[in-house]
Amino acid sequence: MVTNHRVQPLPMRPEEGSGTGRIVCEACGEQFLVTVHSRARTTAKRVRYFVLGLIGLALAALLLWLTFDVAMQPDGPDLDMDPDIASWYGYTGIAGILLPLFGLGYLINARKYDGVGKLRRIGEDGTTSIRTAGHKLLPSK
Ligand SMILES: [Zn+2]
């Protein structure tokens, strides 16, 4: 028999810093650790994600601007001849794709991060594992 989705209460959110609490699954008796950050720390992290996201998008915009600026300079270096410029385009091409993706990812994280860390399973020998087959944290709302 398989039972899914037994709801366990999360450890109390600490007043400051962060705390790690233990959850025992009622369905199978396995034990898990989860780290919960205080409101202040959660907010600080969200701000950091937000800033990183903005930096990522700003860098992407800057790269685009530089690239077009280089491309449109009428008396700029000859693009066919200069390998530096060619590799510049290669790098900006990759960064121009990755930076907005990272930036957006951070911005989304900044919105939905709730200060609850990943679930870790405590093994028989006391070691923790990120493999939590069949168990997951649902976003708190
Ligand atoms: Zn279980």
Coordinates of C-alpha atoms and ligand atoms in Angstrom, one line a residue:
M1 CA 0.0 0.0 0.0
V2 CA 1.3 3.4 -0.9
T3 CA 0.2 6.5 1.0
N4 CA 1.1 9.9 -0.4
H5 CA 0.9 13.4 0.8
R6 CA 0.6 13.2 4.5
V7 CA 1.0 16.8 5.7
Q8 CA 3.6 17.4 8.3
P9 CA 4.0 20.7 10.2
L10 CA 7.2 22.5 9.4
P11 CA 9.6 23.3 12.2
M12 CA 8.9 26.7 13.8
R13 CA 10.4 29.6 12.0
P14 CA 13.1 31.0 14.3
E15 CA 13.1 34.6 15.6
E16 CA 16.5 35.1 14.1
G17 CA 19.2 33.3 12.2
S18 CA 18.1 29.9 11.0
G19 CA 17.1 26.7 12.6
T20 CA 17.1 23.1 11.4
G21 CA 14.2 21.0 12.4
R22 CA 13.4 17.3 12.2
I23 CA 10.3 15.9 10.5
V24 CA 9.2 12.4 10.9
C25 CA 7.0 11.0 8.1
E26 CA 3.9 9.5 9.5
A27 CA 3.4 7.3 6.5
C28 CA 6.8 5.5 6.5
G29 CA 8.6 6.7 9.6
E30 CA 11.5 8.1 7.8
Q31 CA 13.2 11.1 9.3
F32 CA 14.0 14.3 7.5
L33 CA 15.8 17.5 8.2
V34 CA 14.7 20.9 7.0
T35 CA 16.3 24.2 7.5
V36 CA 14.0 27.2 8.1
H37 CA 15.3 30.7 8.1
S38 CA 14.0 33.6 10.2
R39 CA 11.9 36.3 8.5
A40 CA 14.8 38.7 8.5
R41 CA 17.1 36.2 6.9
T42 CA 14.5 35.2 4.4
T43 CA 13.9 38.8 3.4
A44 CA 17.6 39.4 3.1
K45 CA 17.9 36.4 0.8
R46 CA 15.0 37.6 -1.3
V47 CA 16.6 41.0 -1.6
R48 CA 19.9 39.3 -2.7
Y49 CA 18.1 37.3 -5.3
F50 CA 16.3 40.4 -6.5
V51 CA 19.5 42.4 -6.8
L52 CA 21.3 39.5 -8.6
G53 CA 18.4 39.2 -11.0
L54 CA 18.5 42.9 -11.7
I55 CA 22.3 42.8 -12.2
G56 CA 21.9 39.9 -14.6
L57 CA 19.3 41.7 -16.7
A58 CA 21.3 44.9 -16.5
L59 CA 24.5 43.1 -17.7
A60 CA 22.6 41.5 -20.5
A61 CA 21.2 44.9 -21.6
L62 CA 24.7 46.4 -21.3
L63 CA 26.1 43.6 -23.5
L64 CA 23.5 44.1 -26.1
W65 CA 24.1 47.8 -26.1
L66 CA 27.9 47.3 -26.4
T67 CA 27.5 44.8 -29.1
F68 CA 25.2 47.0 -31.2
D69 CA 27.4 49.9 -30.5
V70 CA 30.5 48.0 -31.7
A71 CA 28.6 46.8 -34.7
M72 CA 27.3 50.2 -35.7
Q73 CA 30.5 52.1 -35.4
P74 CA 31.1 53.3 -39.0
D75 CA 34.8 53.5 -38.6
G76 CA 35.1 50.6 -36.2
P77 CA 37.5 47.7 -36.7
D78 CA 37.0 45.5 -39.7
L79 CA 34.8 42.7 -38.4
D80 CA 36.0 40.2 -41.0
M81 CA 39.6 40.6 -40.1
D82 CA 39.7 40.8 -36.3
P83 CA 39.4 37.6 -34.4
D84 CA 39.0 39.5 -31.1
I85 CA 35.8 41.0 -32.4
A86 CA 34.6 37.6 -33.6
S87 CA 35.2 35.9 -30.2
W88 CA 33.5 39.0 -28.6
Y89 CA 30.4 38.2 -30.5
G90 CA 30.7 34.5 -29.5
Y91 CA 30.9 35.4 -25.8
T92 CA 28.2 38.0 -25.9
G93 CA 26.0 35.6 -27.8
I94 CA 26.3 33.0 -25.0
A95 CA 26.1 35.6 -22.2
G96 CA 23.3 37.4 -23.9
I97 CA 21.2 34.2 -23.6
L98 CA 22.4 33.0 -20.2
L99 CA 22.3 36.3 -18.4
P100 CA 18.7 37.1 -18.9
L101 CA 17.8 33.5 -18.0
F102 CA 19.8 33.7 -14.8
G103 CA 18.4 37.1 -14.1
L104 CA 14.8 36.1 -14.6
G105 CA 15.4 32.9 -12.5
Y106 CA 16.7 35.0 -9.7
L107 CA 13.8 37.4 -10.0
I108 CA 11.3 34.5 -9.8
N109 CA 13.2 33.1 -6.8
A110 CA 13.1 36.5 -5.1
R111 CA 9.3 36.4 -5.4
K112 CA 8.6 32.9 -4.3
Y113 CA 11.5 32.2 -1.8
D114 CA 9.9 31.4 1.5
G115 CA 13.0 30.8 3.7
V116 CA 12.5 27.0 3.8
G117 CA 15.4 25.0 2.7
K118 CA 15.5 21.7 0.8
L119 CA 14.3 18.5 2.5
R120 CA 17.1 16.1 3.4
R121 CA 16.5 12.5 4.4
I122 CA 18.3 11.1 7.4
G123 CA 19.6 7.7 6.6
E124 CA 19.9 4.7 8.9
D125 CA 23.5 5.5 9.6
G126 CA 22.7 9.2 10.5
T127 CA 24.0 10.7 7.2
T128 CA 21.7 13.0 5.3
S129 CA 20.8 12.6 1.7
I130 CA 19.1 14.9 -0.8
R131 CA 17.3 12.0 -2.2
T132 CA 13.9 12.2 -0.7
A133 CA 12.0 9.8 -2.9
G134 CA 8.3 10.2 -2.5
H135 CA 8.6 13.2 -0.1
K136 CA 8.6 16.8 -0.9
L137 CA 7.9 20.2 0.5
L138 CA 4.9 22.0 -0.8
P139 CA 5.2 25.7 -1.1
S140 CA 3.7 27.3 2.0
K141 CA 0.9 29.7 1.1
Ligands
ZN1 ZN 7.2 8.7 4.1

